């Protein structure tokens, strides 16, 4: 259907990075059909999505990431498990909303989940990561231009522990409990990854922080759900800026960025459990929220923040 529209409209090109994972999945076919991808190229998008190739890029640039391996069968997964140690996060490539992701804690769990995934998503490579238990999760969104100029539009710290899907986490802008050393690592890693992936436009990077070391969970060279949240919180039209960068009309250095936020903005997930009473309500790597809202607070002394923070460890499901 999209190709029919393209043939009818004859556009100069298409922007895929504002359409979430669904649009990214179409990038390969669009490229094969000779449709110009505006902004980050399909090759760069594919490098970030192929978790094995992406981890190799991190290794070349001395950026920490959880130990991992790629498996295409239950036997390969069992062999890898001996090297990685449990708990292990099992996840397929090219999925939306953490579909099929699970933290497994023993070999029986592992085999059962791998066999189930290969049945549901055949011919998909599975990535096994050593799960950093007890880590803090954070994420950064940035705009990068073709000359490698990077501007970080926001760094957010999650209230829930690492392992709860980012869409299900309460996330605070700006970060509220990360020291200068950790923040500097996040800034350095964001700049390096954005440029090494040849990003043109938006990128979102997720981090796990343990013992003051910042590990990379994943990078998405597209607008994440956090971009409209950050734009609203800081009163800045970041999507507008990123689109002009993608079109080649502007460089990152051409904009007069002026974010404005007094206190903190908290991105809060919205769930529809009342409509789906039989759904397991415990949170984990698979996303269960159906929307989100913003909570503005003047300071960390706010009662709502205390309430959120006091419940932060209650919901993680293995």
CSV table of N, CA and C in Angstrom, one decimal, residues 132-288:
chain,number,residue,atom,x,y,z
A,132,UNK,N,22.2,-7.2,33.9
A,132,UNK,CA,22.8,-6.5,35.0
A,132,UNK,C,21.8,-6.3,36.1
A,133,UNK,N,21.7,-7.2,37.0
A,133,UNK,CA,20.7,-7.1,38.1
A,133,UNK,C,21.0,-5.9,39.0
A,134,UNK,N,19.9,-5.2,39.3
A,134,UNK,CA,20.1,-4.1,40.3
A,134,UNK,C,20.6,-2.8,39.7
A,135,UNK,N,20.8,-2.7,38.3
A,135,UNK,CA,21.3,-1.5,37.7
A,135,UNK,C,20.2,-0.5,37.6
A,136,UNK,N,20.7,0.8,37.4
A,136,UNK,CA,19.8,1.9,37.2
A,136,UNK,C,19.7,2.1,35.7
A,137,UNK,N,18.6,2.5,35.2
A,137,UNK,CA,18.4,2.7,33.7
A,137,UNK,C,18.3,4.2,33.4
A,138,UNK,N,18.9,4.6,32.3
A,138,UNK,CA,18.8,6.0,31.9
A,138,UNK,C,18.7,5.9,30.4
A,139,UNK,N,18.3,7.1,29.8
A,139,UNK,CA,18.3,7.1,28.3
A,139,UNK,C,18.6,8.6,27.9
A,140,UNK,N,19.1,8.7,26.7
A,140,UNK,CA,19.4,10.0,26.1
A,140,UNK,C,18.8,10.1,24.7
A,141,UNK,N,18.3,11.2,24.4
A,141,UNK,CA,17.9,11.5,23.0
A,141,UNK,C,18.7,12.6,22.4
A,142,UNK,N,19.1,12.5,21.2
A,142,UNK,CA,20.0,13.5,20.6
A,142,UNK,C,19.6,13.7,19.1
A,143,UNK,N,20.1,14.9,18.6
A,143,UNK,CA,20.0,15.2,17.1
A,143,UNK,C,21.4,15.2,16.6
A,144,UNK,N,21.6,14.6,15.5
A,144,UNK,CA,23.0,14.6,14.9
A,144,UNK,C,22.8,14.9,13.4
A,145,UNK,N,23.8,15.7,12.9
A,145,UNK,CA,23.7,16.1,11.5
A,145,UNK,C,24.8,15.3,10.7
A,146,UNK,N,24.8,15.5,9.4
A,146,UNK,CA,25.7,14.7,8.5
A,146,UNK,C,27.2,15.1,8.7
A,147,UNK,N,27.5,16.2,9.4
A,147,UNK,CA,28.8,16.6,9.7
A,147,UNK,C,29.3,16.0,11.0
A,148,UNK,N,28.4,15.3,11.7
A,148,UNK,CA,28.8,14.7,13.0
A,148,UNK,C,28.6,15.6,14.2
A,149,UNK,N,27.9,16.7,14.0
A,149,UNK,CA,27.6,17.6,15.2
A,149,UNK,C,26.4,16.9,15.9
A,150,UNK,N,26.6,16.8,17.2
A,150,UNK,CA,25.6,16.2,18.1
A,150,UNK,C,25.1,17.2,19.1
A,151,UNK,N,23.7,17.2,19.3
A,151,UNK,CA,23.2,18.0,20.4
A,151,UNK,C,22.2,17.0,21.2
A,152,UNK,N,22.5,16.8,22.5
A,152,UNK,CA,21.7,16.0,23.3
A,152,UNK,C,20.5,16.8,23.8
A,153,UNK,N,19.3,16.4,23.4
A,153,UNK,CA,18.1,17.2,23.8
A,153,UNK,C,17.6,16.8,25.2
A,154,UNK,N,18.0,15.7,25.7
A,154,UNK,CA,17.6,15.3,27.0
A,154,UNK,C,18.2,14.0,27.5
A,155,UNK,N,18.5,14.0,28.8
A,155,UNK,CA,18.9,12.8,29.5
A,155,UNK,C,17.9,12.5,30.6
A,156,UNK,N,17.4,11.3,30.6
A,156,UNK,CA,16.3,10.9,31.5
A,156,UNK,C,16.7,9.7,32.4
A,157,UNK,N,16.4,9.8,33.7
A,157,UNK,CA,16.7,8.7,34.6
A,157,UNK,C,15.4,7.9,34.9
A,158,UNK,N,15.4,6.6,34.8
A,158,UNK,CA,14.2,5.8,35.1
A,158,UNK,C,14.1,5.6,36.6
A,159,UNK,N,12.9,5.6,37.1
A,159,UNK,CA,12.7,5.4,38.6
A,159,UNK,C,12.7,3.8,38.8
A,160,UNK,N,12.1,3.1,37.9
A,160,UNK,CA,12.1,1.6,38.0
A,160,UNK,C,13.4,1.1,37.7
A,161,UNK,N,13.8,-0.1,38.2
A,161,UNK,CA,15.1,-0.7,38.0
A,161,UNK,C,15.2,-1.1,36.5
A,162,UNK,N,16.5,-1.2,36.1
A,162,UNK,CA,16.8,-1.7,34.7
A,162,UNK,C,16.2,-3.1,34.5
A,163,UNK,N,15.5,-3.3,33.4
A,163,UNK,CA,14.8,-4.6,33.2
A,163,UNK,C,13.3,-4.4,33.0
A,164,UNK,N,12.8,-3.3,33.5
A,164,UNK,CA,11.4,-2.9,33.2
A,164,UNK,C,11.5,-2.1,31.9
A,165,UNK,N,10.6,-2.5,30.9
A,165,UNK,CA,10.7,-1.8,29.6
A,165,UNK,C,10.6,-0.3,29.8
A,166,UNK,N,11.3,0.4,28.9
A,166,UNK,CA,11.4,1.9,29.1
A,166,UNK,C,10.0,2.5,28.9
A,167,UNK,N,9.1,1.9,28.1
A,167,UNK,CA,7.8,2.4,28.0
A,167,UNK,C,6.9,2.2,29.2
A,168,UNK,N,7.3,1.3,30.1
A,168,UNK,CA,6.6,1.1,31.3
A,168,UNK,C,7.2,1.8,32.5
A,169,UNK,N,8.3,2.5,32.3
A,169,UNK,CA,9.0,3.1,33.5
A,169,UNK,C,8.6,4.5,33.6
A,170,UNK,N,8.6,5.0,34.9
A,170,UNK,CA,8.5,6.4,35.2
A,170,UNK,C,9.9,7.0,34.9
A,171,UNK,N,10.0,8.0,34.1
A,171,UNK,CA,11.3,8.5,33.7
A,171,UNK,C,11.4,10.0,34.1
A,172,UNK,N,12.5,10.4,34.7
A,172,UNK,CA,12.6,11.8,35.2
A,172,UNK,C,13.5,12.6,34.3
A,173,UNK,N,13.1,13.8,33.9
A,173,UNK,CA,13.9,14.8,33.1
A,173,UNK,C,14.0,16.1,33.9
A,174,UNK,N,15.2,16.6,34.2
A,174,UNK,CA,16.5,15.9,33.9
A,174,UNK,C,16.7,14.8,35.0
A,175,UNK,N,17.9,14.0,34.8
A,175,UNK,CA,18.2,13.0,35.7
A,175,UNK,C,18.3,13.5,37.1
A,176,UNK,N,17.9,12.8,38.1
A,176,UNK,CA,17.9,13.3,39.5
A,176,UNK,C,18.9,12.7,40.5
A,177,UNK,N,19.6,11.6,40.1
A,177,UNK,CA,20.4,10.9,41.0
A,177,UNK,C,21.6,10.3,40.4
A,178,UNK,N,22.1,10.9,39.3
A,178,UNK,CA,23.3,10.4,38.6
A,178,UNK,C,24.5,11.4,38.8
A,179,UNK,N,25.6,10.9,39.3
A,179,UNK,CA,26.7,11.8,39.5
A,179,UNK,C,27.4,12.3,38.3
A,180,UNK,N,28.3,13.3,38.4
A,180,UNK,CA,29.0,13.9,37.3
A,180,UNK,C,29.8,12.8,36.5
A,181,UNK,N,30.4,11.9,37.1
A,181,UNK,CA,31.1,10.8,36.4
A,181,UNK,C,30.2,10.0,35.5
A,182,UNK,N,29.1,9.6,36.0
A,182,UNK,CA,28.1,8.9,35.2
A,182,UNK,C,27.5,9.7,34.0
A,183,UNK,N,27.2,11.0,34.4
A,183,UNK,CA,26.6,11.9,33.3
A,183,UNK,C,27.6,12.1,32.2
A,184,UNK,N,28.9,12.3,32.5
A,184,UNK,CA,29.9,12.5,31.5
A,184,UNK,C,30.1,11.3,30.6
A,185,UNK,N,30.0,10.1,31.2
A,185,UNK,CA,30.0,8.8,30.4
A,185,UNK,C,28.8,8.8,29.4
A,186,UNK,N,27.6,9.1,29.9
A,186,UNK,CA,26.4,9.1,29.1
A,186,UNK,C,26.6,10.1,27.9
A,187,UNK,N,27.1,11.3,28.2
A,187,UNK,CA,27.4,12.3,27.1
A,187,UNK,C,28.4,11.8,26.1
A,188,UNK,N,29.5,11.3,26.6
A,188,UNK,CA,30.6,10.8,25.7
A,188,UNK,C,30.1,9.6,24.8
A,189,UNK,N,29.4,8.7,25.5
A,189,UNK,CA,28.9,7.5,24.7
A,189,UNK,C,27.8,7.9,23.7
A,190,UNK,N,27.0,8.9,24.0
A,190,UNK,CA,26.0,9.3,23.1
A,190,UNK,C,26.6,10.0,21.9
A,191,UNK,N,27.6,10.8,22.1
A,191,UNK,CA,28.3,11.5,21.0
A,191,UNK,C,29.0,10.5,20.1
A,192,UNK,N,29.7,9.5,20.7
A,192,UNK,CA,30.4,8.5,19.9
A,192,UNK,C,29.5,7.7,19.1
A,193,UNK,N,28.4,7.2,19.7
A,193,UNK,CA,27.5,6.3,19.0
A,193,UNK,C,26.7,7.0,17.9
A,194,UNK,N,26.3,8.2,18.2
A,194,UNK,CA,25.5,9.0,17.2
A,194,UNK,C,26.4,9.2,15.9
A,195,UNK,N,27.7,9.5,16.1
A,195,UNK,CA,28.5,9.8,15.0
A,195,UNK,C,29.0,8.5,14.3
A,196,UNK,N,29.3,7.5,15.0
A,196,UNK,CA,29.7,6.2,14.4
A,196,UNK,C,28.6,5.5,13.6
A,197,UNK,N,27.4,5.8,14.0
A,197,UNK,CA,26.3,5.2,13.3
A,197,UNK,C,25.9,6.1,12.1
A,198,UNK,N,26.6,7.2,11.9
A,198,UNK,CA,26.3,8.1,10.8
A,198,UNK,C,24.8,8.6,10.9
A,199,UNK,N,24.4,8.9,12.1
A,199,UNK,CA,23.0,9.4,12.3
A,199,UNK,C,22.8,10.7,11.7
A,200,UNK,N,21.7,10.8,11.0
A,200,UNK,CA,21.3,12.1,10.4
A,200,UNK,C,19.8,12.3,10.9
A,201,UNK,N,19.6,13.1,12.0
A,201,UNK,CA,18.3,13.2,12.6
A,201,UNK,C,18.4,12.8,14.0
A,202,UNK,N,17.4,12.1,14.5
A,202,UNK,CA,17.2,11.7,15.9
A,202,UNK,C,17.8,10.4,16.2
A,203,UNK,N,18.2,10.2,17.5
A,203,UNK,CA,18.7,8.9,18.0
A,203,UNK,C,18.3,8.8,19.5
A,204,UNK,N,18.0,7.6,19.9
A,204,UNK,CA,17.7,7.4,21.3
A,204,UNK,C,18.6,6.3,21.8
A,205,UNK,N,19.3,6.5,22.9
A,205,UNK,CA,20.2,5.4,23.4
A,205,UNK,C,19.8,5.1,24.9
A,206,UNK,N,19.8,3.8,25.2
A,206,UNK,CA,19.4,3.4,26.5
A,206,UNK,C,20.6,2.8,27.3
A,207,UNK,N,20.7,3.2,28.5
A,207,UNK,CA,21.9,2.8,29.3
A,207,UNK,C,21.5,2.1,30.6
A,208,UNK,N,22.4,1.2,31.0
A,208,UNK,CA,22.3,0.5,32.3
A,208,UNK,C,23.5,1.0,33.1
A,209,UNK,N,23.3,1.4,34.4
A,209,UNK,CA,24.4,2.0,35.2
A,209,UNK,C,24.6,1.1,36.4
A,210,UNK,N,25.8,0.5,36.6
A,210,UNK,CA,26.1,-0.3,37.7
A,210,UNK,C,27.5,0.0,38.2
A,211,UNK,N,27.7,0.2,39.5
A,211,UNK,CA,29.0,0.5,40.0
A,211,UNK,C,29.7,1.7,39.3
A,212,UNK,N,28.9,2.7,38.9
A,212,UNK,CA,29.4,3.9,38.3
A,212,UNK,C,29.9,3.7,36.9
A,213,UNK,N,29.6,2.5,36.3
A,213,UNK,CA,30.0,2.2,34.9
A,213,UNK,C,28.7,2.3,34.1
A,214,UNK,N,28.8,3.0,32.9
A,214,UNK,CA,27.6,3.1,32.1
A,214,UNK,C,27.7,2.1,30.9
A,215,UNK,N,26.8,1.2,30.9
A,215,UNK,CA,26.7,0.1,29.8
A,215,UNK,C,25.6,0.5,28.8
A,216,UNK,N,25.9,0.1,27.6
A,216,UNK,CA,24.9,0.4,26.6
A,216,UNK,C,23.9,-0.8,26.4
A,217,UNK,N,22.6,-0.5,26.5
A,217,UNK,CA,21.6,-1.5,26.3
A,217,UNK,C,21.3,-1.6,24.8
A,218,UNK,N,20.9,-0.4,24.2
A,218,UNK,CA,20.6,-0.4,22.8
A,218,UNK,C,20.6,1.0,22.3
A,219,UNK,N,20.7,1.2,21.0
A,219,UNK,CA,20.5,2.5,20.3
A,219,UNK,C,19.5,2.4,19.3
A,220,UNK,N,18.6,3.3,19.2
A,220,UNK,CA,17.5,3.4,18.2
A,220,UNK,C,17.7,4.7,17.4
A,221,UNK,N,18.2,4.6,16.1
A,221,UNK,CA,18.4,5.8,15.3
A,221,UNK,C,17.1,6.3,14.8
A,222,UNK,N,16.2,6.7,15.7
A,222,UNK,CA,14.9,7.2,15.3
A,222,UNK,C,14.3,8.0,16.5
A,223,UNK,N,13.2,8.7,16.2
A,223,UNK,CA,12.5,9.3,17.3
A,223,UNK,C,11.9,8.3,18.3
A,224,UNK,N,12.2,8.4,19.5
A,224,UNK,CA,11.7,7.5,20.5
A,224,UNK,C,10.4,8.1,21.1
A,225,UNK,N,9.7,7.4,21.9
A,225,UNK,CA,8.5,8.0,22.6
A,225,UNK,C,8.8,9.1,23.5
A,226,UNK,N,10.1,9.2,23.8
A,226,UNK,CA,10.5,10.3,24.8
A,226,UNK,C,10.7,11.6,24.1
A,227,UNK,N,10.8,11.7,22.7
A,227,UNK,CA,11.1,12.9,22.0
A,227,UNK,C,9.9,13.9,22.2
A,228,UNK,N,8.6,13.5,22.0
A,228,UNK,CA,7.6,14.5,22.2
A,228,UNK,C,7.5,14.9,23.7
A,229,UNK,N,7.8,14.0,24.6
A,229,UNK,CA,7.8,14.3,26.0
A,229,UNK,C,8.8,15.4,26.3
A,230,UNK,N,10.1,15.2,25.8
A,230,UNK,CA,11.1,16.2,26.1
A,230,UNK,C,10.8,17.5,25.4
A,231,UNK,N,10.2,17.5,24.2
A,231,UNK,CA,9.9,18.7,23.5
A,231,UNK,C,8.8,19.5,24.3
A,232,UNK,N,7.9,18.8,24.8
A,232,UNK,CA,6.8,19.4,25.6
A,232,UNK,C,7.4,20.0,26.9
A,233,UNK,N,8.2,19.2,27.6
A,233,UNK,CA,8.8,19.6,28.9
A,233,UNK,C,9.7,20.8,28.8
A,234,UNK,N,10.5,20.8,27.7
A,234,UNK,CA,11.5,21.9,27.5
A,234,UNK,C,11.0,23.0,26.6
A,235,UNK,N,9.7,22.9,26.1
A,235,UNK,CA,9.1,23.9,25.3
A,235,UNK,C,10.0,24.2,24.0
A,236,UNK,N,10.5,23.1,23.4
A,236,UNK,CA,11.3,23.3,22.2
A,236,UNK,C,10.8,22.3,21.1
A,237,UNK,N,10.7,22.8,19.8
A,237,UNK,CA,10.2,21.9,18.8
A,237,UNK,C,11.3,21.0,18.2
A,238,UNK,N,11.7,20.1,18.9
A,238,UNK,CA,12.9,19.2,18.5
A,238,UNK,C,12.6,18.4,17.2
A,239,UNK,N,11.4,18.0,17.0
A,239,UNK,CA,11.1,17.2,15.8
A,239,UNK,C,11.2,18.1,14.6
A,240,UNK,N,10.8,19.4,14.7
A,240,UNK,CA,11.0,20.4,13.6
A,240,UNK,C,12.4,20.5,13.3
A,241,UNK,N,13.3,20.7,14.4
A,241,UNK,CA,14.7,20.9,14.2
A,241,UNK,C,15.3,19.6,13.5
A,242,UNK,N,14.9,18.5,14.0
A,242,UNK,CA,15.5,17.2,13.4
A,242,UNK,C,15.1,17.0,12.0
A,243,UNK,N,13.9,17.4,11.6
A,243,UNK,CA,13.4,17.2,10.2
A,243,UNK,C,14.2,18.1,9.3
A,244,UNK,N,14.5,19.4,9.7
A,244,UNK,CA,15.4,20.3,8.9
A,244,UNK,C,16.8,19.7,8.8
A,245,UNK,N,17.3,19.1,9.8
A,245,UNK,CA,18.6,18.4,9.7
A,245,UNK,C,18.6,17.3,8.7
A,246,UNK,N,17.5,16.4,8.8
A,246,UNK,CA,17.3,15.3,7.9
A,246,UNK,C,17.3,15.8,6.4
A,247,UNK,N,16.6,16.9,6.2
A,247,UNK,CA,16.4,17.4,4.8
A,247,UNK,C,17.7,18.1,4.3
A,248,UNK,N,18.7,18.3,5.2
A,248,UNK,CA,19.9,18.9,4.9
A,248,UNK,C,19.8,20.4,4.8
A,249,UNK,N,18.7,21.0,5.3
A,249,UNK,CA,18.5,22.4,5.3
A,249,UNK,C,19.3,23.1,6.4
A,250,UNK,N,19.5,22.4,7.5
A,250,UNK,CA,20.2,23.0,8.6
A,250,UNK,C,21.2,22.1,9.2
A,251,UNK,N,22.2,22.6,9.9
A,251,UNK,CA,23.1,21.9,10.7
A,251,UNK,C,22.7,22.0,12.2
A,252,UNK,N,23.1,21.1,13.0
A,252,UNK,CA,22.8,21.2,14.5
A,252,UNK,C,23.2,22.5,15.0
A,253,UNK,N,24.4,23.0,14.5
A,253,UNK,CA,25.0,24.2,15.1
A,253,UNK,C,24.2,25.5,14.6
A,254,UNK,N,23.2,25.4,13.7
A,254,UNK,CA,22.5,26.5,13.3
A,254,UNK,C,21.4,26.9,14.2
A,255,UNK,N,21.0,26.0,15.2
A,255,UNK,CA,19.9,26.3,16.0
A,255,UNK,C,20.3,26.9,17.3
A,256,UNK,N,19.4,27.8,17.8
A,256,UNK,CA,19.6,28.4,19.1
A,256,UNK,C,18.8,27.7,20.1
A,257,UNK,N,19.3,26.6,20.6
A,257,UNK,CA,18.6,25.8,21.6
A,257,UNK,C,18.4,26.5,22.9
A,258,UNK,N,17.2,26.5,23.5
A,258,UNK,CA,16.9,27.2,24.7
A,258,UNK,C,15.9,26.5,25.5
A,259,UNK,N,16.3,25.3,26.1
A,259,UNK,CA,15.3,24.5,26.8
A,259,UNK,C,14.9,25.2,28.1
A,260,UNK,N,13.6,25.1,28.5
A,260,UNK,CA,13.1,25.8,29.7
A,260,UNK,C,12.3,24.8,30.5
A,261,UNK,N,12.7,24.6,31.7
A,261,UNK,CA,12.0,23.7,32.6
A,261,UNK,C,12.4,24.0,34.0
A,262,UNK,N,11.5,24.4,34.8
A,262,UNK,CA,11.7,24.7,36.2
A,262,UNK,C,11.3,23.4,37.0
A,263,UNK,N,12.2,22.9,37.8
A,263,UNK,CA,12.0,21.6,38.5
A,263,UNK,C,12.2,20.4,37.6
A,264,UNK,N,11.2,19.5,37.6
A,264,UNK,CA,11.4,18.2,36.9
A,264,UNK,C,10.1,17.9,36.2
A,265,UNK,N,10.2,17.1,35.0
A,265,UNK,CA,9.1,16.5,34.3
A,265,UNK,C,9.2,15.0,34.4
A,266,UNK,N,8.2,14.3,34.8
A,266,UNK,CA,8.2,12.9,34.9
A,266,UNK,C,7.3,12.3,33.9
A,267,UNK,N,7.9,11.4,33.0
A,267,UNK,CA,7.0,10.7,32.1
A,267,UNK,C,6.4,9.5,32.8
A,268,UNK,N,5.1,9.4,32.8
A,268,UNK,CA,4.4,8.4,33.6
A,268,UNK,C,3.7,7.4,32.6
A,269,UNK,N,3.9,6.1,32.7
A,269,UNK,CA,3.1,5.2,31.8
A,269,UNK,C,1.7,5.2,32.2
A,270,UNK,N,0.8,4.9,31.3
A,270,UNK,CA,-0.6,4.7,31.5
A,270,UNK,C,-1.0,3.3,31.1
A,271,UNK,N,-1.6,2.6,32.0
A,271,UNK,CA,-2.0,1.2,31.7
A,271,UNK,C,-3.5,1.0,31.5
A,272,UNK,N,-3.9,0.0,30.8
A,272,UNK,CA,-5.3,-0.3,30.6
A,272,UNK,C,-5.7,-1.6,31.2
A,273,UNK,N,-5.1,-1.9,32.4
A,273,UNK,CA,-5.4,-3.2,33.0
A,273,UNK,C,-6.9,-3.4,33.3
A,274,UNK,N,-7.6,-2.3,33.5
A,274,UNK,CA,-9.1,-2.5,33.8
A,274,UNK,C,-9.8,-3.0,32.6
A,275,UNK,N,-9.3,-2.8,31.4
A,275,UNK,CA,-9.9,-3.3,30.2
A,275,UNK,C,-9.5,-4.7,29.9
A,276,UNK,N,-8.3,-5.1,30.5
A,276,UNK,CA,-7.8,-6.5,30.2
A,276,UNK,C,-7.5,-7.1,31.6
A,277,UNK,N,-8.5,-7.5,32.3
A,277,UNK,CA,-8.4,-8.0,33.7
A,277,UNK,C,-7.5,-9.2,33.8
A,278,UNK,N,-7.4,-10.0,32.8
A,278,UNK,CA,-6.7,-11.3,32.9
A,278,UNK,C,-5.2,-11.1,32.6
A,279,UNK,N,-4.7,-9.9,32.2
A,279,UNK,CA,-3.3,-9.7,31.9
A,279,UNK,C,-2.5,-9.7,33.2
A,280,UNK,N,-1.3,-10.4,33.1
A,280,UNK,CA,-0.4,-10.3,34.2
A,280,UNK,C,0.1,-8.9,34.4
A,281,UNK,N,-0.1,-8.4,35.6
A,281,UNK,CA,0.2,-6.9,35.8
A,281,UNK,C,1.6,-6.7,36.3
A,282,UNK,N,2.4,-7.7,36.5
A,282,UNK,CA,3.8,-7.5,36.8
A,282,UNK,C,4.6,-7.0,35.6
A,283,UNK,N,5.5,-6.1,35.8
A,283,UNK,CA,6.3,-5.4,34.7
A,283,UNK,C,7.6,-6.1,34.5
A,284,UNK,N,8.0,-6.1,33.3
A,284,UNK,CA,9.3,-6.7,32.9
A,284,UNK,C,9.8,-6.2,31.6
A,285,UNK,N,10.5,-6.9,30.8
A,285,UNK,CA,11.1,-6.4,29.5
A,285,UNK,C,10.1,-6.2,28.4
A,286,UNK,N,8.9,-6.9,28.5
A,286,UNK,CA,7.9,-6.7,27.5
A,286,UNK,C,7.0,-5.5,27.9
A,287,UNK,N,6.7,-4.6,27.0
A,287,UNK,CA,5.9,-3.4,27.3
A,287,UNK,C,4.5,-3.7,27.4
A,288,UNK,N,3.8,-3.1,28.5
A,288,UNK,CA,2.4,-3.3,28.8
A,288,UNK,C,1.6,-2.0,28.8
